[in-house]
GROMACS .gro file of C-alpha atoms in nm:
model
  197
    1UNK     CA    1   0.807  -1.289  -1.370
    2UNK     CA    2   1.038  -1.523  -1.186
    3UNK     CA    3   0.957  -1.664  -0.847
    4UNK     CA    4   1.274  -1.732  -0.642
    5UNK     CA    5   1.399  -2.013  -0.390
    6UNK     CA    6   1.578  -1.800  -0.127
    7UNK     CA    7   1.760  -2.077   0.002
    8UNK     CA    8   1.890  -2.246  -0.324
    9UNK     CA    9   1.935  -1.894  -0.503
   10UNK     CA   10   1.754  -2.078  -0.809
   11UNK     CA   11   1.413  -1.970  -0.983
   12UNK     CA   12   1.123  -2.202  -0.908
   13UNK     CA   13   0.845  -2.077  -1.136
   14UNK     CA   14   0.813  -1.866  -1.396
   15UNK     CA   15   0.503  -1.639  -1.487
   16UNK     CA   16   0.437  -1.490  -1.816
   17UNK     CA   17   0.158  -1.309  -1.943
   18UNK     CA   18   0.280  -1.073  -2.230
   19UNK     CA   19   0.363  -0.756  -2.010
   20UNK     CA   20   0.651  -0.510  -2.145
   21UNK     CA   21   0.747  -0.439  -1.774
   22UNK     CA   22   0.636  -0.480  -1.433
   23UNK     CA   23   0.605  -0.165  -1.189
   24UNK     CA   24   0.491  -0.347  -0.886
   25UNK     CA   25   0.438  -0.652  -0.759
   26UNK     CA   26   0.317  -0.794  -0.387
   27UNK     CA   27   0.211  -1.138  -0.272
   28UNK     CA   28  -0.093  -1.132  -0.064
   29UNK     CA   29  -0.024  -1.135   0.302
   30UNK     CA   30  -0.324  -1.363   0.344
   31UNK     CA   31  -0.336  -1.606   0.070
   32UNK     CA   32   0.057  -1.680   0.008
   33UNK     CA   33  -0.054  -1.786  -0.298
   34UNK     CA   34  -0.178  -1.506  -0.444
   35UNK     CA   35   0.021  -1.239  -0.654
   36UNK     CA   36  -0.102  -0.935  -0.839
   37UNK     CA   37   0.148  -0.698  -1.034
   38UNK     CA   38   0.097  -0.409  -1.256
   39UNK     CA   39   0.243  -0.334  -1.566
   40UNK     CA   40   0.351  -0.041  -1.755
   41UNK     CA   41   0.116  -0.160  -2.042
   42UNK     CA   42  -0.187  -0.034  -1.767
   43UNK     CA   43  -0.246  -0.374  -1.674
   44UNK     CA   44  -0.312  -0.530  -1.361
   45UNK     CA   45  -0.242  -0.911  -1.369
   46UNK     CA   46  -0.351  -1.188  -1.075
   47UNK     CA   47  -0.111  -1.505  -1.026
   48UNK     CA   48  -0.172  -1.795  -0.862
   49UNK     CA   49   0.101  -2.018  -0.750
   50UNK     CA   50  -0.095  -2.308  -0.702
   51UNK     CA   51  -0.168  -2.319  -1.051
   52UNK     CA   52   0.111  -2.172  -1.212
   53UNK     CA   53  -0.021  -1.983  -1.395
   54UNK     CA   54  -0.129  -1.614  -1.465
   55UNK     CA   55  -0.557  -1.608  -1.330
   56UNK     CA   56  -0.739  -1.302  -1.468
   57UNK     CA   57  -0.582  -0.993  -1.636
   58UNK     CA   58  -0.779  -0.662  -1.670
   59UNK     CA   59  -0.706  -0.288  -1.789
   60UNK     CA   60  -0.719   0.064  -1.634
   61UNK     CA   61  -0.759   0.348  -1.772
   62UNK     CA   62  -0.413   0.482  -1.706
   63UNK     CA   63  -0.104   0.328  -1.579
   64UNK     CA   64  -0.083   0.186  -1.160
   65UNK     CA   65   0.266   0.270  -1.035
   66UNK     CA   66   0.225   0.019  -0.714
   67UNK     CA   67  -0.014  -0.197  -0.576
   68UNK     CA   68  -0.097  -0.262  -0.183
   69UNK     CA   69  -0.333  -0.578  -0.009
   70UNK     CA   70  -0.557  -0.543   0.283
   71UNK     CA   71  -0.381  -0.660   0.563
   72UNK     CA   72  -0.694  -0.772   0.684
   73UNK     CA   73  -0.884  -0.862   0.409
   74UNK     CA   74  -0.753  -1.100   0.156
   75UNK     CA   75  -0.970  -1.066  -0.138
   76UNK     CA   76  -0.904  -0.642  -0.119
   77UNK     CA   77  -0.622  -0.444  -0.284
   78UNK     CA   78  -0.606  -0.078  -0.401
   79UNK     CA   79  -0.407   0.066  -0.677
   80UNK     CA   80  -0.118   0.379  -0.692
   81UNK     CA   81  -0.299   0.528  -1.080
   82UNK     CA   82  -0.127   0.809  -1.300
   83UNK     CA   83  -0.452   0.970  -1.258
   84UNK     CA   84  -0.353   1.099  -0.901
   85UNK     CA   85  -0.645   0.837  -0.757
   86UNK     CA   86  -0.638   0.536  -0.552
   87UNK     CA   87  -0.905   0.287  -0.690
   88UNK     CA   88  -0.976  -0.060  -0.401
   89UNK     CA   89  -1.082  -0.330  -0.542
   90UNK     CA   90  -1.210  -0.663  -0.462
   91UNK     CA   91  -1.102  -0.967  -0.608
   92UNK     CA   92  -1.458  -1.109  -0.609
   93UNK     CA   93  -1.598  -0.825  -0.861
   94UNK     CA   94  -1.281  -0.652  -1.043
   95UNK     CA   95  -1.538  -0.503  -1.283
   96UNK     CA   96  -1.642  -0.227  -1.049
   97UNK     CA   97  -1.396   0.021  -0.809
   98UNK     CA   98  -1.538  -0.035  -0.453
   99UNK     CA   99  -1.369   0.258  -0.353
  100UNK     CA  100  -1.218   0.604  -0.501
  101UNK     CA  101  -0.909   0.791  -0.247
  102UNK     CA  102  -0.881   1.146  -0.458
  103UNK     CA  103  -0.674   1.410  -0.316
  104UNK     CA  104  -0.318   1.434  -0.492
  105UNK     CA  105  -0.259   1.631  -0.798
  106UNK     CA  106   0.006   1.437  -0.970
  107UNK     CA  107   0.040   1.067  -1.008
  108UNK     CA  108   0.075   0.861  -0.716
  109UNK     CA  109   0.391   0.634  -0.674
  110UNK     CA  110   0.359   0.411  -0.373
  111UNK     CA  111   0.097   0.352  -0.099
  112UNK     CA  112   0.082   0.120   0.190
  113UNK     CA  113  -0.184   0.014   0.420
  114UNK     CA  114  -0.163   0.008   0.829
  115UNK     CA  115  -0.229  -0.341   1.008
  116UNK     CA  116  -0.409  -0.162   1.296
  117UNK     CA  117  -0.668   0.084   1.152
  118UNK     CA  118  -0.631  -0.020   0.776
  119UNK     CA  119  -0.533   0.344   0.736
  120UNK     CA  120  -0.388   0.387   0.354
  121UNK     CA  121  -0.107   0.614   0.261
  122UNK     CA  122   0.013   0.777  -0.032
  123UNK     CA  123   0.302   0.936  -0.191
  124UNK     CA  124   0.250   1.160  -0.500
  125UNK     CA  125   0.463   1.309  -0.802
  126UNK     CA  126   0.282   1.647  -0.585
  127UNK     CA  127   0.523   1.616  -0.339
  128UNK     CA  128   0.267   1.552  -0.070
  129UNK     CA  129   0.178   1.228   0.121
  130UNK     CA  130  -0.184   1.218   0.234
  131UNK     CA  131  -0.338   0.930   0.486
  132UNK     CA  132  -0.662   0.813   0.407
  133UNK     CA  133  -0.875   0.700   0.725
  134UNK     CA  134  -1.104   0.360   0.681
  135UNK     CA  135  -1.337   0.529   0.931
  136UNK     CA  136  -1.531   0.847   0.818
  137UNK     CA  137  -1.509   1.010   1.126
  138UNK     CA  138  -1.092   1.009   1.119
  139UNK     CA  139  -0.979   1.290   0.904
  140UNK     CA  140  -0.738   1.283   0.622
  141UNK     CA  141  -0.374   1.375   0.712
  142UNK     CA  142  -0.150   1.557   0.437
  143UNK     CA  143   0.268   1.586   0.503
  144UNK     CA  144   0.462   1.817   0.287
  145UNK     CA  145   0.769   2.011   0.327
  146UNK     CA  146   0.944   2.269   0.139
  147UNK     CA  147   1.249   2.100   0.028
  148UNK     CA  148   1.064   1.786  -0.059
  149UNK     CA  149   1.051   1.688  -0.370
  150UNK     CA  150   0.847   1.374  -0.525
  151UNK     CA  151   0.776   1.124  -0.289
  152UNK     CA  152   0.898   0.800  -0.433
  153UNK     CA  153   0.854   0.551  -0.182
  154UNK     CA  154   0.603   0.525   0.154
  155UNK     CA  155   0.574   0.262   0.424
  156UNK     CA  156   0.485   0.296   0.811
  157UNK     CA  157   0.715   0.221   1.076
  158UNK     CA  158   0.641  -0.128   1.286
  159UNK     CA  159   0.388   0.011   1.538
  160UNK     CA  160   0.228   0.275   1.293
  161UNK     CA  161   0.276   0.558   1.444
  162UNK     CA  162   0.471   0.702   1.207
  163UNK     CA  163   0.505   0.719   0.849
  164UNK     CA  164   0.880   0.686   0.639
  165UNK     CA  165   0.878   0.827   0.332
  166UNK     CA  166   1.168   0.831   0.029
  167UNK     CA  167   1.176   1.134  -0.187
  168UNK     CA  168   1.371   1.237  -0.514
  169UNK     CA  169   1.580   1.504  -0.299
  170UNK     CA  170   1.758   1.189  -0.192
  171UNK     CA  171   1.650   1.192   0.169
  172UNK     CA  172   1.472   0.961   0.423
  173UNK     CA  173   1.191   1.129   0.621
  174UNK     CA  174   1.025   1.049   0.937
  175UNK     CA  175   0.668   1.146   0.967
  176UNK     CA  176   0.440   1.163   1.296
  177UNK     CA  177   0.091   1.021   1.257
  178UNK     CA  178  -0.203   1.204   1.464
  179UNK     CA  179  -0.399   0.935   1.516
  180UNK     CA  180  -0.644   0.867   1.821
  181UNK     CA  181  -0.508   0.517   1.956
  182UNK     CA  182  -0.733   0.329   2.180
  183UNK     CA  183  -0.777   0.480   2.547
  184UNK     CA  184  -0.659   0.175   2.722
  185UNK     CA  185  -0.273   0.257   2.618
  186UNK     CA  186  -0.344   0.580   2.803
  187UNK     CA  187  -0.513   0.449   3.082
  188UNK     CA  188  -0.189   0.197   3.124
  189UNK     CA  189   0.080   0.488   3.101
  190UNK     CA  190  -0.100   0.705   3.293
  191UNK     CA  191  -0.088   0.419   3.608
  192UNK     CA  192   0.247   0.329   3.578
  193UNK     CA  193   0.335   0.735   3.618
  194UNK     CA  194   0.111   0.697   3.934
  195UNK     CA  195   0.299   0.382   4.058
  196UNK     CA  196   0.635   0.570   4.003
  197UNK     CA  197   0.506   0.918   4.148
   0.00000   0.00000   0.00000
């Protein structure tokens, strides 16, 4: 792995820890510091910058497709698996899965995580994407359409209310998330209506 100066077009470091071929890769949004990529050798490998050099290395089962950080969190990730799962983990105890996301059918390629609600989402080989709520009492949200084929790629949009999602059909869809946002944006949009009334 190469780590890039975006000014100079030149690579600064360069990682190595005897992986055929990296799927995904992310620097944690917290730490800056901080890499983790997995491989197509079912590894998932932790880089620090600071010491240039790869930090702990450990195995899954099956193959992760693409890795996501807590936005709030900096020592939690969770992992895309061939197994159709999501597995979080925390860097503190890699040894044990805090948490298990089950739902798709097929493998899952990409996931991302929401700022506000640290919401994940998911897009699957099952041509579905499926939310999955932090809070218990939020339900689970699955999007599918009829001429969608596997979801490739998944992000949210810049205030999270919607979800953009890449499939193999070659097209770009836009998703809307029914989520219950705080009353105080309702209370605010209902006055100005009042104030224009």
């Amino acid at each position: 792995m190469l780590i890039w100066d975006q000014i100079h077009f030149k690579p600064i470091q360069r990682l190595i820890w005897g992986v055929s071929s990296i799927s995904g890769i992310k620097f944690n949004p917290i730490e800056h510091n901080i890499i983790i990529s997995t491989g197509s050798d079912r590894s998932v490998v932790l880089y620090d910058l600071r010491l240039q050099l790869p930090v702990k290395k450990f195995v899954m089962e099956m193959r992760s497709n693409d890795v996501c950080w807590n936005q709030l969190i900096s020592s939690e990730f969770t992992l895309a698996n061939e197994d159709s799962n999501l597995y979080t983990f925390d860097l503190r105890n890699l040894s044990q899965v805090k948490k298990v996301h089950q739902g798709h059918v097929l493998p899952v390629l990409s996931l991302a995580q929401d700022l506000k609600n640290q919401d994940l989402v998911s897009g699957s080989l099952d041509s579905t994407i499926r939310t999955f709520p932090k809070s218990p009492a939020q339900k689970s949200e699955v999007f599918f359409s009829q001429r969608m084929y596997r979801v490739l790629s998944i992000c949210f949009s810049t205030d999270e209310r919607h979800i953009l999602s890449g499939s193999e059909d070659g097209n770009l869809r836009l998703w809307k998330r029914i989520v219950e946002y705080p009353k105080e944006l309702n209370l605010t949009k209902t006055k100005k209506k009042n104030e224009q009334k």
